[in-house]
CSV table of C-alpha atoms and ligand atoms in Angstrom, one decimal:
chain,number,residue,atom,x,y,z
A,1,MET,CA,-66.6,-7.4,-15.2
A,2,ARG,CA,-63.9,-5.0,-16.5
A,3,SER,CA,-60.2,-5.2,-15.8
A,4,LYS,CA,-59.5,-2.6,-13.1
A,5,ILE,CA,-56.5,-1.0,-14.5
A,6,SER,CA,-56.4,-0.3,-18.2
A,7,SER,CA,-53.9,-2.5,-20.0
A,8,PHE,CA,-52.2,0.4,-21.6
A,9,ILE,CA,-50.9,1.4,-18.2
A,10,MET,CA,-50.3,-2.0,-16.7
A,11,ILE,CA,-48.4,-3.6,-19.6
A,12,PRO,CA,-46.0,-0.6,-20.4
A,13,SER,CA,-45.3,-0.3,-16.7
A,14,PHE,CA,-44.2,-3.8,-16.4
A,15,LEU,CA,-42.4,-3.6,-19.7
A,16,SER,CA,-40.5,-0.5,-18.5
A,17,VAL,CA,-39.5,-2.2,-15.3
A,18,ILE,CA,-38.1,-5.2,-17.3
A,19,VAL,CA,-36.4,-2.9,-19.8
A,20,PHE,CA,-34.9,-0.9,-16.9
A,21,ILE,CA,-33.6,-4.0,-15.1
A,22,SER,CA,-32.2,-5.4,-18.3
A,23,TYR,CA,-30.6,-2.1,-19.1
A,24,ILE,CA,-28.8,-2.2,-15.7
A,25,PHE,CA,-27.6,-5.8,-16.4
A,26,PHE,CA,-26.5,-5.3,-20.0
A,27,LYS,CA,-25.1,-1.8,-20.0
A,28,HIS,CA,-21.6,-3.1,-20.0
A,29,TYR,CA,-22.0,-4.7,-23.3
A,30,ASP,CA,-21.1,-2.5,-26.2
A,31,LYS,CA,-22.3,-5.1,-28.6
A,32,LEU,CA,-25.9,-4.0,-27.9
A,33,SER,CA,-25.6,-1.1,-30.3
A,34,TYR,CA,-27.7,2.0,-30.7
A,35,ILE,CA,-29.7,0.2,-33.4
A,36,THR,CA,-31.1,-2.4,-31.1
A,37,ASN,CA,-32.0,0.3,-28.6
A,38,PHE,CA,-33.7,2.2,-31.3
A,39,ILE,CA,-35.6,-0.8,-32.5
A,40,SER,CA,-36.8,-1.6,-29.0
A,41,ILE,CA,-38.0,1.9,-28.4
A,42,PHE,CA,-39.8,1.8,-31.7
A,43,PHE,CA,-41.7,-1.4,-30.7
A,44,PHE,CA,-42.4,0.0,-27.3
A,45,ILE,CA,-44.2,2.9,-28.9
A,46,ILE,CA,-46.1,0.7,-31.3
A,47,ILE,CA,-47.2,-1.6,-28.5
A,48,ILE,CA,-48.5,1.4,-26.4
A,49,LEU,CA,-50.4,2.7,-29.4
A,50,LEU,CA,-52.1,-0.7,-30.0
A,51,LEU,CA,-52.9,-0.9,-26.3
A,52,ILE,CA,-54.6,2.5,-26.3
A,53,ILE,CA,-56.7,1.5,-29.4
A,54,LEU,CA,-57.6,-1.8,-27.6
A,55,GLU,CA,-58.6,0.1,-24.5
A,56,TYR,CA,-60.8,2.4,-26.5
A,57,ILE,CA,-62.6,-0.5,-28.1
A,58,ASN,CA,-63.0,-2.2,-24.7
A,59,ASN,CA,-64.6,1.0,-23.4
A,60,ILE,CA,-67.2,1.0,-26.1
A,61,ILE,CA,-68.1,-2.6,-25.6
A,62,PHE,CA,-68.3,-2.0,-21.8
A,63,LYS,CA,-70.7,0.9,-22.3
A,64,LYS,CA,-72.9,-1.1,-24.6
A,65,LYS,CA,-73.0,-4.0,-22.1
A,66,ILE,CA,-74.1,-2.0,-19.1
A,67,GLU,CA,-76.9,-0.4,-21.0
A,68,SER,CA,-78.7,-3.8,-20.9
A,69,LEU,CA,-78.4,-4.1,-17.1
A,70,SER,CA,-80.8,-3.0,-14.4
A,71,GLU,CA,-80.4,0.5,-12.9
A,72,GLU,CA,-79.0,-0.7,-9.6
A,73,LYS,CA,-76.5,-3.1,-11.1
A,74,ARG,CA,-75.3,-0.5,-13.5
A,75,ARG,CA,-74.7,2.0,-10.7
A,76,LYS,CA,-72.7,-0.5,-8.7
A,77,ILE,CA,-70.4,-1.3,-11.6
A,78,ILE,CA,-69.8,2.3,-12.4
A,79,GLU,CA,-69.0,3.0,-8.7
A,80,LYS,CA,-66.5,0.2,-8.8
A,81,ASN,CA,-64.7,1.5,-11.8
A,82,GLU,CA,-64.5,5.1,-10.6
A,83,GLY,CA,-61.4,7.1,-10.2
A,84,ASN,CA,-58.7,7.9,-12.6
A,85,TYR,CA,-56.2,5.3,-13.7
A,86,PHE,CA,-53.5,6.3,-11.2
A,87,TYR,CA,-55.9,6.0,-8.3
A,88,VAL,CA,-56.9,2.6,-9.5
A,89,PHE,CA,-53.3,1.7,-9.9
A,90,TYR,CA,-52.7,2.8,-6.4
A,91,LYS,CA,-55.6,0.8,-5.1
A,92,PHE,CA,-54.4,-2.3,-7.0
A,93,PHE,CA,-51.1,-2.2,-5.2
A,94,PHE,CA,-52.0,-1.1,-1.7
A,95,HIS,CA,-55.5,-2.0,-0.9
A,96,LYS,CA,-57.1,-5.4,-0.2
A,97,LYS,CA,-59.9,-6.3,-2.6
A,98,ASN,CA,-63.3,-5.8,-1.0
A,99,ASN,CA,-62.8,-8.4,1.8
A,100,ASP,CA,-63.9,-6.1,4.7
A,101,ASN,CA,-67.1,-8.0,5.2
A,102,GLU,CA,-65.4,-11.4,4.8
A,103,LYS,CA,-65.4,-13.7,7.8
A,104,ILE,CA,-62.1,-13.9,9.7
A,105,LYS,CA,-60.3,-17.1,8.5
A,106,THR,CA,-58.7,-19.5,11.0
A,107,ILE,CA,-56.7,-22.7,10.8
A,108,ASP,CA,-57.6,-25.2,13.4
A,109,HIS,CA,-54.6,-27.4,14.3
A,110,GLY,CA,-57.0,-29.8,16.0
A,111,PHE,CA,-54.7,-31.9,18.3
A,112,ASP,CA,-53.7,-29.0,20.6
A,113,GLY,CA,-56.8,-26.9,20.5
A,114,ILE,CA,-54.8,-23.9,19.2
A,115,ILE,CA,-56.6,-21.9,16.6
A,116,GLU,CA,-54.3,-19.9,14.3
A,117,LEU,CA,-55.5,-16.7,12.5
A,118,ASP,CA,-55.1,-17.0,8.7
A,119,ASN,CA,-54.7,-13.4,7.7
A,120,LYS,CA,-54.3,-12.5,4.1
A,121,LEU,CA,-51.0,-11.0,3.1
A,122,PRO,CA,-51.1,-7.4,2.2
A,123,ILE,CA,-51.2,-6.8,-1.6
A,124,TRP,CA,-48.1,-4.7,-1.7
A,125,TRP,CA,-46.2,-7.5,0.0
A,126,VAL,CA,-47.4,-10.1,-2.5
A,127,HIS,CA,-46.3,-7.8,-5.4
A,128,LEU,CA,-42.9,-7.3,-3.8
A,129,PHE,CA,-42.6,-11.1,-3.8
A,130,TYR,CA,-43.5,-11.3,-7.4
A,131,ILE,CA,-40.9,-8.7,-8.3
A,132,THR,CA,-38.2,-10.7,-6.4
A,133,VAL,CA,-39.2,-13.8,-8.4
A,134,ILE,CA,-38.9,-11.9,-11.7
A,135,PHE,CA,-35.6,-10.4,-10.5
A,136,SER,CA,-34.2,-13.8,-9.6
A,137,VAL,CA,-35.0,-15.2,-13.0
A,138,ILE,CA,-33.2,-12.4,-14.8
A,139,TYR,CA,-30.3,-12.7,-12.4
A,140,LEU,CA,-30.0,-16.4,-12.8
A,141,LEU,CA,-30.1,-16.2,-16.6
A,142,SER,CA,-27.5,-13.4,-16.7
A,143,TYR,CA,-25.3,-15.5,-14.3
A,144,LEU,CA,-25.5,-18.5,-16.5
A,145,LEU,CA,-25.2,-16.8,-19.9
A,146,LEU,CA,-23.3,-13.6,-19.4
A,147,ASP,CA,-20.2,-12.3,-17.7
A,148,PHE,CA,-22.4,-10.1,-15.5
A,149,SER,CA,-22.8,-11.2,-11.9
A,150,ASN,CA,-20.5,-14.2,-12.3
A,151,PRO,CA,-17.9,-13.4,-9.6
A,152,TYR,CA,-15.0,-15.2,-11.4
A,153,LYS,CA,-15.6,-13.5,-14.7
A,154,GLU,CA,-16.2,-10.2,-12.9
A,155,TYR,CA,-13.0,-10.6,-11.1
A,156,ASP,CA,-11.1,-11.5,-14.2
A,157,LEU,CA,-12.6,-8.5,-16.1
A,158,SER,CA,-11.8,-5.9,-13.4
A,159,TYR,CA,-8.3,-7.4,-12.9
A,160,LYS,CA,-7.5,-7.0,-16.6
A,161,LYS,CA,-9.0,-3.5,-16.6
A,162,GLN,CA,-6.9,-2.5,-13.6
A,163,LEU,CA,-3.7,-3.9,-15.2
A,164,TYR,CA,-4.5,-1.9,-18.4
A,165,ASN,CA,-5.1,1.2,-16.4
A,166,ILE,CA,-1.8,0.8,-14.6
A,167,LYS,CA,-0.1,0.3,-17.9
A,168,ILE,CA,-1.7,3.5,-19.3
A,169,PHE,CA,-0.8,5.4,-16.1
A,170,GLU,CA,2.8,4.2,-16.2
A,171,GLN,CA,3.1,5.2,-19.8
A,172,LYS,CA,1.7,8.7,-19.2
A,173,LYS,CA,3.7,9.3,-16.0
A,174,PRO,CA,7.2,10.6,-16.8
A,175,GLN,CA,9.9,8.6,-15.0
A,176,ALA,CA,13.0,10.2,-13.7
A,177,SER,CA,16.2,9.5,-15.7
A,178,LEU,CA,19.9,10.0,-15.0
A,179,GLU,CA,20.1,13.1,-17.1
A,180,LYS,CA,17.1,14.9,-15.5
A,181,SER,CA,17.2,13.6,-12.0
A,182,PHE,CA,18.7,15.6,-9.1
A,183,PHE,CA,18.7,15.4,-5.3
A,184,LYS,CA,15.4,16.3,-3.7
A,185,LYS,CA,15.2,16.7,0.0
A,186,ARG,CA,11.4,15.9,0.2
A,187,LEU,CA,12.0,12.4,-1.2
A,188,ILE,CA,14.3,11.3,1.6
A,189,ASN,CA,11.7,9.7,3.8
A,190,GLU,CA,10.1,7.7,1.0
A,191,GLY,CA,13.6,6.8,-0.2
A,192,LYS,CA,14.4,5.4,3.2
A,193,ILE,CA,11.5,3.0,3.1
A,194,LEU,CA,12.4,1.8,-0.4
A,195,PHE,CA,16.1,1.5,0.6
A,196,GLU,CA,15.2,-0.7,3.5
A,197,GLU,CA,13.0,-2.9,1.2
A,198,ASN,CA,15.5,-3.3,-1.6
A,199,CYS,CA,19.0,-2.6,-0.5
A,200,SER,CA,19.3,-3.3,3.2
A,201,THR,CA,20.1,-7.0,2.8
A,202,CYS,CA,23.5,-6.1,1.2
A,203,HIS,CA,24.1,-2.6,2.4
A,204,GLN,CA,22.6,-2.7,5.9
A,205,LYS,CA,19.6,-0.7,7.0
A,206,ASP,CA,21.7,2.3,7.8
A,207,GLY,CA,23.9,1.9,4.7
A,208,SER,CA,27.0,1.0,6.7
A,209,GLY,CA,27.7,-1.9,4.5
A,210,ASN,CA,27.5,-5.7,4.6
A,211,ILE,CA,28.0,-7.8,1.4
A,212,GLY,CA,27.9,-4.5,-0.4
A,213,PRO,CA,30.2,-1.6,0.5
A,214,ASN,CA,29.6,1.1,3.1
A,215,LEU,CA,27.6,3.9,1.4
A,216,THR,CA,28.1,6.4,4.2
A,217,ASP,CA,31.8,6.9,3.8
A,218,ASP,CA,33.9,8.8,1.3
A,219,TYR,CA,35.4,5.7,-0.4
A,220,TRP,CA,34.0,4.6,-3.7
A,221,ILE,CA,34.7,1.6,-5.9
A,222,ASN,CA,32.7,2.9,-8.8
A,223,VAL,CA,33.3,6.4,-9.9
A,224,ILE,CA,31.5,7.0,-13.2
A,225,GLU,CA,29.8,10.4,-12.8
A,226,LYS,CA,31.4,13.6,-11.6
A,227,ASP,CA,28.4,14.4,-9.4
A,228,LEU,CA,27.9,12.2,-6.2
A,229,TYR,CA,24.1,12.1,-6.6
A,230,LYS,CA,24.4,11.1,-10.3
A,231,ASN,CA,27.0,8.5,-9.5
A,232,ILE,CA,24.5,6.9,-7.0
A,233,PHE,CA,21.7,7.0,-9.5
A,234,TYR,CA,23.9,5.6,-12.2
A,235,LEU,CA,24.8,2.6,-10.1
A,236,ILE,CA,21.3,1.8,-9.1
A,237,TRP,CA,20.2,2.1,-12.7
A,238,ASN,CA,23.1,0.2,-14.4
A,239,GLY,CA,24.5,-1.9,-11.6
A,240,SER,CA,28.2,-2.4,-11.2
A,241,GLU,CA,30.3,-3.5,-14.2
A,242,LYS,CA,32.9,-4.9,-11.9
A,243,ASN,CA,30.6,-7.0,-9.7
A,244,PRO,CA,27.3,-8.3,-10.9
A,245,THR,CA,26.1,-8.8,-7.3
A,246,MET,CA,25.2,-5.1,-7.5
A,247,ARG,CA,22.6,-5.6,-10.2
A,248,ALA,CA,21.0,-3.1,-12.6
A,249,PHE,CA,17.8,-2.4,-10.7
A,250,GLY,CA,16.7,0.3,-13.2
A,251,LYS,CA,17.7,-1.3,-16.5
A,252,ASN,CA,16.2,-4.7,-15.7
A,253,GLY,CA,12.9,-3.0,-14.8
A,254,GLU,CA,13.0,-4.0,-11.1
A,255,ILE,CA,12.7,-0.4,-9.8
A,256,LYS,CA,11.1,2.4,-11.7
A,257,GLY,CA,12.9,5.7,-12.4
A,258,ASN,CA,10.9,7.7,-9.9
A,259,ASP,CA,11.6,5.3,-7.1
A,260,ILE,CA,15.3,5.3,-8.0
A,261,GLU,CA,15.2,9.0,-7.6
A,262,LYS,CA,13.8,8.6,-4.1
A,263,ILE,CA,16.4,6.0,-3.2
A,264,SER,CA,19.3,8.0,-4.6
A,265,SER,CA,18.1,11.1,-2.7
A,266,TYR,CA,18.2,9.0,0.5
A,267,VAL,CA,21.6,7.5,-0.2
A,268,TYR,CA,23.0,10.9,-1.0
A,269,PHE,CA,21.5,12.2,2.2
A,270,ILE,CA,23.1,9.6,4.5
A,271,ASN,CA,26.4,10.0,2.7
A,272,LYS,CA,26.5,13.8,3.3
A,273,GLU,CA,25.1,13.6,6.8
A,274,LYS,CA,27.5,14.3,9.7
A,275,ASN,CA,26.1,11.6,12.0
A,276,LYS,CA,27.6,8.4,10.7
A,277,PRO,CA,26.7,4.9,11.8
A,278,LEU,CA,28.8,3.7,14.8
A,279,LYS,CA,29.6,0.4,13.1
A,280,GLN,CA,30.9,0.7,9.6
A,281,LYS,CA,32.4,-1.7,7.1
A,282,ASN,CA,36.0,-1.1,6.2
A,283,PRO,CA,36.6,1.4,3.4
A,284,GLN,CA,36.6,0.0,-0.2
A,285,GLY,CA,37.8,1.9,-3.3
A,286,LYS,CA,39.3,5.3,-3.6
A,287,LYS,CA,38.7,8.3,-1.3
A,288,ILE,CA,36.9,11.0,-3.1
A,289,ILE,CA,35.9,14.3,-1.6
A,290,ASP,CA,35.9,16.6,-4.6
A,291,TRP,CA,32.5,15.7,-6.0
A,292,LYS,CA,31.1,18.4,-8.2
B,301,HEC,C1,22.6,-8.6,-3.6
B,301,HEC,C2,23.3,-7.6,-2.9
B,301,HEC,C3,23.1,-6.1,-3.2
B,301,HEC,C4,21.9,-5.4,-3.2
B,301,HEC,C5,20.5,-6.0,-3.0
B,301,HEC,C6,22.2,-4.1,-3.5
B,301,HEC,N1,23.5,-3.9,-3.6
B,301,HEC,FE1,24.5,-2.2,-4.0
B,301,HEC,N2,26.2,-3.2,-4.1
B,301,HEC,C7,26.4,-4.5,-3.8
B,301,HEC,C8,27.8,-4.8,-4.1
B,301,HEC,C9,28.4,-6.2,-3.9
B,301,HEC,C10,28.5,-3.6,-4.5
B,301,HEC,C11,29.9,-3.5,-4.8
B,301,HEC,C12,30.0,-3.4,-6.3
B,301,HEC,C13,31.4,-3.4,-6.9
B,301,HEC,O1,32.3,-4.0,-6.2
B,301,HEC,O2,31.6,-2.8,-7.9
B,301,HEC,C14,27.4,-2.6,-4.4
B,301,HEC,C15,27.7,-1.3,-4.8
B,301,HEC,C16,26.8,-0.3,-4.6
B,301,HEC,C17,27.1,1.1,-4.8
B,301,HEC,C18,28.4,1.7,-5.3
B,301,HEC,C19,29.3,1.7,-4.1
B,301,HEC,C20,30.8,1.9,-4.5
B,301,HEC,O3,31.6,2.1,-3.6
B,301,HEC,O4,31.0,1.9,-5.7
B,301,HEC,C21,25.9,1.8,-4.6
B,301,HEC,C22,25.7,3.3,-4.6
B,301,HEC,C23,24.9,0.8,-4.2
B,301,HEC,N3,25.5,-0.4,-4.3
B,301,HEC,C24,23.6,1.1,-3.9
B,301,HEC,C25,22.7,0.2,-3.8
B,301,HEC,C26,21.3,0.5,-3.6
B,301,HEC,C27,20.7,1.9,-3.5
B,301,HEC,C28,20.6,-0.7,-3.6
B,301,HEC,C29,19.1,-0.9,-3.5
B,301,HEC,C30,18.3,-0.4,-4.6
B,301,HEC,C31,21.6,-1.7,-3.7
B,301,HEC,N4,22.8,-1.2,-3.8
B,301,HEC,C32,21.3,-3.1,-3.6
B,301,HEC,C33,25.5,-5.4,-3.5
B,301,HEC,C34,24.1,-5.1,-3.4
């Protein structure tokens, strides 16, 4: 006779679920400005107010109607509608509707004589199913119409974001330069890895020389700086003016300043070290021992 749960609880509840889900889906979009949010909240409040008024009117009509019924019928209806709204709400979701005295339903397959029980699904399960249906519609629409949940667009977006973040990070991070850089013992190990990656093809893994000269001896083709460490840094940054095979790793952006600092520290270390590689390329350039 009367709807079990008042509409002013049901409708806003569903509305808030929808609003919540759409909020999660659309929150990345700045275009949905505060104004639209404000307007939707405004309408939300108006709708609730209207629903409360409607409920009030409904109640009056309900009371008028049961006045005309017999005593017993009236009592039954009032019993049915008992409990506060939240209890009714709970009953709606978790309890079967008065089917305790219903007969047990069966499906007869006929040909094999097996009779299958046809139990009703629990109400909460059915509601869960409805929610997944609603969810799938929202998801499908957002997949087709928006960037959200489309894996290719998502990938593209986060890729661009990451590149941008790297750019910002690189800009903020001060890089070592020839003037400010100096030998750092703690960078040797990292420098070794970078040296093997970038330099070993021409200078050999241990720096003993191949196409490029031996870096572990005291003979130098290029002497530009007075300081040994700075001379190494200078050559990795600017390359050799005499021989373009030794290219300008720093200048042409191939290796960043901080990494050049690591490599320079490593080269400086293997040049100063007493244990020299057994096999070494013949000396090239002038012998220099009075580095500053
Ligand atoms: C493609 C081959 C090649 C690669 C890769 C290379 N070099 Fe060289 N490098 C050379 C050659 C050739 C020379 C000799 C240049 C000259 O004759 O002026 C040289 C010279 C040098 C010198 C000066 C040596 C001297 O006696 O003047 C240093 C220091 C050096 N390289 C360090 C490095 C480091 C560190 C790397 C890795 C970041 C590297 N090189 C990568 C070929 C290479």
